[in-house]
PDB file of C-alpha atoms in Angstrom:
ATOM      1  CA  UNK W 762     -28.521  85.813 -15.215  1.00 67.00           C
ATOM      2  CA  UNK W 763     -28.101  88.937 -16.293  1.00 77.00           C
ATOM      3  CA  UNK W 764     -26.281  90.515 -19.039  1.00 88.00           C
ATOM      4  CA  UNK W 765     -24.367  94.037 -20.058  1.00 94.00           C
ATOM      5  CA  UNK W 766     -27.003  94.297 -22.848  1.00 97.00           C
ATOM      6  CA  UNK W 767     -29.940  93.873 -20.774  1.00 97.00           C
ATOM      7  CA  UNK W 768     -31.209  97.574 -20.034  1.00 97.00           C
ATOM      8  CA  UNK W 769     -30.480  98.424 -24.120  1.00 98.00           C
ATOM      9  CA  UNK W 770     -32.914  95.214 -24.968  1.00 98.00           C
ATOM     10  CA  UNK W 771     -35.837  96.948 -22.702  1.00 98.00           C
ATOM     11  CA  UNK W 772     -35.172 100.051 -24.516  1.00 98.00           C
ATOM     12  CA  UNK W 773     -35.481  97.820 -28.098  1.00 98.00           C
ATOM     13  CA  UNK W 774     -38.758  96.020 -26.293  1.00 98.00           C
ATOM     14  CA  UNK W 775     -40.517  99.262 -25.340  1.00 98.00           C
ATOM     15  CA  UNK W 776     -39.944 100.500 -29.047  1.00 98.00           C
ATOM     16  CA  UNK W 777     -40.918  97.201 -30.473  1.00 98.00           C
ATOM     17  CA  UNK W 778     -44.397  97.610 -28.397  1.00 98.00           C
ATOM     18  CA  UNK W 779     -44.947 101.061 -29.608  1.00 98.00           C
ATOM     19  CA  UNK W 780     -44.566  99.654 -33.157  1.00 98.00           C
ATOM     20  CA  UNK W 781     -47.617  96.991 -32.631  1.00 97.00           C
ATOM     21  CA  UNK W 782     -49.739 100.145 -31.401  1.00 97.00           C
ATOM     22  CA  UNK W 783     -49.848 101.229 -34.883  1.00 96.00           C
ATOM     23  CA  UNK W 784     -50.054  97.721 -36.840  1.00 97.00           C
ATOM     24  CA  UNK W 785     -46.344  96.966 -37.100  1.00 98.00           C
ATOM     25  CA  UNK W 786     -44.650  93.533 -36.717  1.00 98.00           C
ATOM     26  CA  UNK W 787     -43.210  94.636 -33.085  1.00 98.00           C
ATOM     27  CA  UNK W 788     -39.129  94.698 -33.711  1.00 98.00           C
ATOM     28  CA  UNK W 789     -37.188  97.201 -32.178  1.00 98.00           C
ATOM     29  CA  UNK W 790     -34.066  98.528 -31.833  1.00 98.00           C
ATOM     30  CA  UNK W 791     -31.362 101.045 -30.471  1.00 98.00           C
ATOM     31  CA  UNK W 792     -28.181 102.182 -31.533  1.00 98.00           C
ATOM     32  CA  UNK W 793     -25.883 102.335 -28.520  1.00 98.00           C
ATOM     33  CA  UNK W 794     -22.106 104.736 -28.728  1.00 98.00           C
ATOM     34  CA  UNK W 795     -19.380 103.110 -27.123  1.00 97.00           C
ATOM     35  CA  UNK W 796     -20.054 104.461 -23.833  1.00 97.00           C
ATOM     36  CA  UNK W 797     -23.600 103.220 -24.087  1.00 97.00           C
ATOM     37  CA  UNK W 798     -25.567 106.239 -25.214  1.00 97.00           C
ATOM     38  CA  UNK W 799     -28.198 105.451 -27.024  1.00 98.00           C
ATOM     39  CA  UNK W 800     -27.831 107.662 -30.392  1.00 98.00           C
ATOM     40  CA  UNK W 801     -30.693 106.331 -32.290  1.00 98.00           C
ATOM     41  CA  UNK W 802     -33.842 104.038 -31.715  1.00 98.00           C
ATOM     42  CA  UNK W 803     -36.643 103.377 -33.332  1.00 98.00           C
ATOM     43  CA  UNK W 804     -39.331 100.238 -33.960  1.00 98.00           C
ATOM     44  CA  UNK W 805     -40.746  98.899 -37.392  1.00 98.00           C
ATOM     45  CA  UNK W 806     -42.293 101.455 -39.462  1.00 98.00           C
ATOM     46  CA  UNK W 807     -43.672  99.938 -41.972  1.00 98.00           C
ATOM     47  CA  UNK W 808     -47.322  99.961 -41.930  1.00 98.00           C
ATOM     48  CA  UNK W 809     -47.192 103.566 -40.350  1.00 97.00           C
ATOM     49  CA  UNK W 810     -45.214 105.018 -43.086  1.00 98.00           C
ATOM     50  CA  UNK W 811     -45.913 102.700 -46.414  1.00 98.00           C
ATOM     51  CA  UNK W 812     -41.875 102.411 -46.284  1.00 98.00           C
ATOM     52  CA  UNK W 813     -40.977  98.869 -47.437  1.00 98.00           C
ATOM     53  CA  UNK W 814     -37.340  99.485 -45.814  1.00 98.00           C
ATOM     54  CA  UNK W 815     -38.783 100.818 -42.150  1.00 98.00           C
ATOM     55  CA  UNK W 816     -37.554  98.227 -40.409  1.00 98.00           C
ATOM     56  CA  UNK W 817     -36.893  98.807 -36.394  1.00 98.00           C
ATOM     57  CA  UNK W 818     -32.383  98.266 -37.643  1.00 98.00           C
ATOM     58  CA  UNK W 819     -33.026 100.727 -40.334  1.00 98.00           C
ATOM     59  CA  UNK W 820     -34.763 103.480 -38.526  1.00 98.00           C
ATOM     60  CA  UNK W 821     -32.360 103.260 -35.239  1.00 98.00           C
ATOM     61  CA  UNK W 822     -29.380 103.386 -37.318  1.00 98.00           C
ATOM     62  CA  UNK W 823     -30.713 106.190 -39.884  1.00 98.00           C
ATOM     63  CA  UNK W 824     -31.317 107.964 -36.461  1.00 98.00           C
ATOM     64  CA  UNK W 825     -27.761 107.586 -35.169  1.00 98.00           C
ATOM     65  CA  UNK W 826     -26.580 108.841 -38.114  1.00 98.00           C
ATOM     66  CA  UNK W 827     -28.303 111.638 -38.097  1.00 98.00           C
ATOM     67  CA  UNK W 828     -27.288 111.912 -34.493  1.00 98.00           C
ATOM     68  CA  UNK W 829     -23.891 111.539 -35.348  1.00 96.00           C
ATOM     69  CA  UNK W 830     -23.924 113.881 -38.317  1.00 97.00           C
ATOM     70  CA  UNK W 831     -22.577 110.827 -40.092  1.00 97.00           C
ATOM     71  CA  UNK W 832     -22.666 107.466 -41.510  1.00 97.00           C
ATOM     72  CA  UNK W 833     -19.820 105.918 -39.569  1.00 98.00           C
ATOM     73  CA  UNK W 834     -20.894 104.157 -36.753  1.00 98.00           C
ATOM     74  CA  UNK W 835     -17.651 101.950 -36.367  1.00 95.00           C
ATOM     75  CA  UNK W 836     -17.423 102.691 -32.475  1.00 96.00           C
ATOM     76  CA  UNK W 837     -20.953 101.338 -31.826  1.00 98.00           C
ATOM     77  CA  UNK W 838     -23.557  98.288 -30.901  1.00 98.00           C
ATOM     78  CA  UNK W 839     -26.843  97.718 -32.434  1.00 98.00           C
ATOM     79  CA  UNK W 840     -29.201  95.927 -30.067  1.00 98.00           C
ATOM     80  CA  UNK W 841     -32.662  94.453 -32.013  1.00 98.00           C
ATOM     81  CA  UNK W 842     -35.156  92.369 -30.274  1.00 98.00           C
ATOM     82  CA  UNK W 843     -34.988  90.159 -33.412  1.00 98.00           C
ATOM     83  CA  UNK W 844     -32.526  88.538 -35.464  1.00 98.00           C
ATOM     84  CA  UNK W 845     -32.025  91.002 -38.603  1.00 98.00           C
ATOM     85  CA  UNK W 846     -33.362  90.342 -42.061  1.00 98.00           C
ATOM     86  CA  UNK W 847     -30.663  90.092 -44.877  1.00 97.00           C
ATOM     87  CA  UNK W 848     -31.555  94.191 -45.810  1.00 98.00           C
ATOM     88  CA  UNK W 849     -30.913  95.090 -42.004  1.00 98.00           C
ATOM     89  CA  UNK W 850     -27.429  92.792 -41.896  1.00 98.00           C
ATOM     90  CA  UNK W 851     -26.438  94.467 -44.872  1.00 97.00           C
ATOM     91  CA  UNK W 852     -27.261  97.795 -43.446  1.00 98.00           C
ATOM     92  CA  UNK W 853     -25.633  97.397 -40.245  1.00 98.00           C
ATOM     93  CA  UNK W 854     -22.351  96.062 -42.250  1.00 98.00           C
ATOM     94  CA  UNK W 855     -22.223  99.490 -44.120  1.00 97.00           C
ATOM     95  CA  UNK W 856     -22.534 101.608 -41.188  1.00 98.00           C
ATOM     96  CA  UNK W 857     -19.277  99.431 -39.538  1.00 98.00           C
ATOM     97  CA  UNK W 858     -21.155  98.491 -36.364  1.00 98.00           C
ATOM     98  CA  UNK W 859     -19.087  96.556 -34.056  1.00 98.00           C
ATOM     99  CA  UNK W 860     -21.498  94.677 -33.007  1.00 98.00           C
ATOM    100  CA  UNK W 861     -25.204  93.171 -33.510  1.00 98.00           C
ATOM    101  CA  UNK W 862     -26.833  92.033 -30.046  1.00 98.00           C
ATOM    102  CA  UNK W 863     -30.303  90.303 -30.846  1.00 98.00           C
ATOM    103  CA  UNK W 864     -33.077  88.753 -28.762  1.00 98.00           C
ATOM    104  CA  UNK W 865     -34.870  86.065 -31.043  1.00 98.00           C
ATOM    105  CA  UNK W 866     -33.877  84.090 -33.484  1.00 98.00           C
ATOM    106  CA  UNK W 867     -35.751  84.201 -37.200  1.00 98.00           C
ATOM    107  CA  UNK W 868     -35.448  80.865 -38.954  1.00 96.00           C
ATOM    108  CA  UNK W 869     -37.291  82.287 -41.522  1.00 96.00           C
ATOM    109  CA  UNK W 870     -35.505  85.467 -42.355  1.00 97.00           C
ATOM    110  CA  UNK W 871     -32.497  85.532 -40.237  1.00 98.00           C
ATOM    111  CA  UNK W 872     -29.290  86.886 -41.649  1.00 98.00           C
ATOM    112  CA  UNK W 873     -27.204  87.054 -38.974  1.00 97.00           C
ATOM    113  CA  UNK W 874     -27.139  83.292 -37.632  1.00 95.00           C
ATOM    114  CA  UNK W 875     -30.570  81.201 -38.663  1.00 95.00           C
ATOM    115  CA  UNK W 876     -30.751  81.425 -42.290  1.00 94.00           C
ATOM    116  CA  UNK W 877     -28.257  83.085 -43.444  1.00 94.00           C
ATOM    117  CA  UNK W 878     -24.711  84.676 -42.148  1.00 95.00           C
ATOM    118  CA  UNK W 879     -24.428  87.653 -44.213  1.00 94.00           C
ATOM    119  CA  UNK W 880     -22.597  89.445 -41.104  1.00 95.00           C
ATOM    120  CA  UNK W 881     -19.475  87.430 -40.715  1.00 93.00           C
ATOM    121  CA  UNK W 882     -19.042  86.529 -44.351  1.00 93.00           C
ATOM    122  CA  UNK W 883     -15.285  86.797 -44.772  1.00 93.00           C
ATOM    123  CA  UNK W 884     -15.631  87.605 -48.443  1.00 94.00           C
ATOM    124  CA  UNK W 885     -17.278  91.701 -46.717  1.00 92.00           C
ATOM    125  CA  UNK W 886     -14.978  94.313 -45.716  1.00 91.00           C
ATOM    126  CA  UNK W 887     -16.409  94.598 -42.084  1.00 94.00           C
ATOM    127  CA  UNK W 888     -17.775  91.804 -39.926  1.00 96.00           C
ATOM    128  CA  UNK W 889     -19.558  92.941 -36.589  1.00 97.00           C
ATOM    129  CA  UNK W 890     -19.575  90.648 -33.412  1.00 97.00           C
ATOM    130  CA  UNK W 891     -22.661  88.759 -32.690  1.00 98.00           C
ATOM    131  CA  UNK W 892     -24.092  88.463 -29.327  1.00 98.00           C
ATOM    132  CA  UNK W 893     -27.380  86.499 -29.695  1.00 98.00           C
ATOM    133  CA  UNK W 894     -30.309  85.484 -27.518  1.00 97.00           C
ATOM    134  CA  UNK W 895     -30.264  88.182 -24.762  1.00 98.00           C
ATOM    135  CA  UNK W 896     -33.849  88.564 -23.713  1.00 97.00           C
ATOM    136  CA  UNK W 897     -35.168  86.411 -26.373  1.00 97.00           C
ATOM    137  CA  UNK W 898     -38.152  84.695 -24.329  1.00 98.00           C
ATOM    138  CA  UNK W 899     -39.430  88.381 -23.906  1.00 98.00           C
ATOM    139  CA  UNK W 900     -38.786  89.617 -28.001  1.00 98.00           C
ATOM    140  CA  UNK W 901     -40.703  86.076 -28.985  1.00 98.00           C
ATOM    141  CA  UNK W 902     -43.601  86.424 -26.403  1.00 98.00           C
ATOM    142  CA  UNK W 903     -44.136  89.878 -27.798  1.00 97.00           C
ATOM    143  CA  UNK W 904     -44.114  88.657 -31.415  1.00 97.00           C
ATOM    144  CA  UNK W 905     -46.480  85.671 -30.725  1.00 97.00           C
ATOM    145  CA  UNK W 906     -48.954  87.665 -28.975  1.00 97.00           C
ATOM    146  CA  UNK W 907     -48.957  90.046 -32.054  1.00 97.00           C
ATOM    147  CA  UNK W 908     -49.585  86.990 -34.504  1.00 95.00           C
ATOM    148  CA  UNK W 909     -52.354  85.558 -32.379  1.00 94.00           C
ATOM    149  CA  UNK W 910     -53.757  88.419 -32.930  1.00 88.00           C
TER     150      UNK W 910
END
């Protein structure tokens, strides 16, 4: 079945490929405005620019901001084909995204539902929605090919 976020997740899978063409984990993400423009996207970064913090969350919303001429992005929905890391939670608290759509779960760095819950923590000023699993078969086939590699 089919769901509202679908067409945003290809948009995060077709950046997350383009990140594996030059050596990065394939994650990728998009930064959507309330009326569904997409205002920023962008896939890991990390190998092609020696950037520790280049993940696919941090480039899309660094690009929306920029986009926006701002760091508020209260009004908007970040879409990742992976469960954000603890850095990428945190990041997507302080721009006031309303919400965090993911495809696959990360039990082993997951801060948004698997290992940790940094995101709805009511001790934060801001807690985005979660919408989880939408396209995840197609986010973890693309990072298990990578890894066989």
């Amino acid at each position: 079945m089919a769901s509202r976020w679908d067409a945003a997740m290809a948009i995060a899978l077709a950046e997350a490929r383009a990140a594996a063409t030059h050596g990065d984990v394939p994650v990728g993400a998009v930064v959507l405005s309330a009326s569904g423009e997409v205002l920023g996207a962008g896939g890991n970064e990390r190998e092609l620019t020696g950037d520790p913090t280049a993940h696919a969350e941090i480039v899309a919303l660094r690009r929306a901001a920029a986009s926006r001429a701002g760091w508020r992005l209260d009004d908007c929905t970040l879409v990742v084909t992976l469960e954000p890391c603890t850095m990428c939670a945190g990041a997507a608290v302080a721009a006031r995204v309303e919400r965090i759509v993911f495809g696959a779960f990360d039990p082993k760095a997951g801060a948004v539902a698997s290992l940790f819950d940094v995101v709805r923590d009511p001790r934060l000023n801001h807690r985005p929605h979660v919408t989880p699993g939408i396209l995840a078969d197609a986010s973890t086939e693309l990072l298990r090919e990578f890894f066989d590699r």
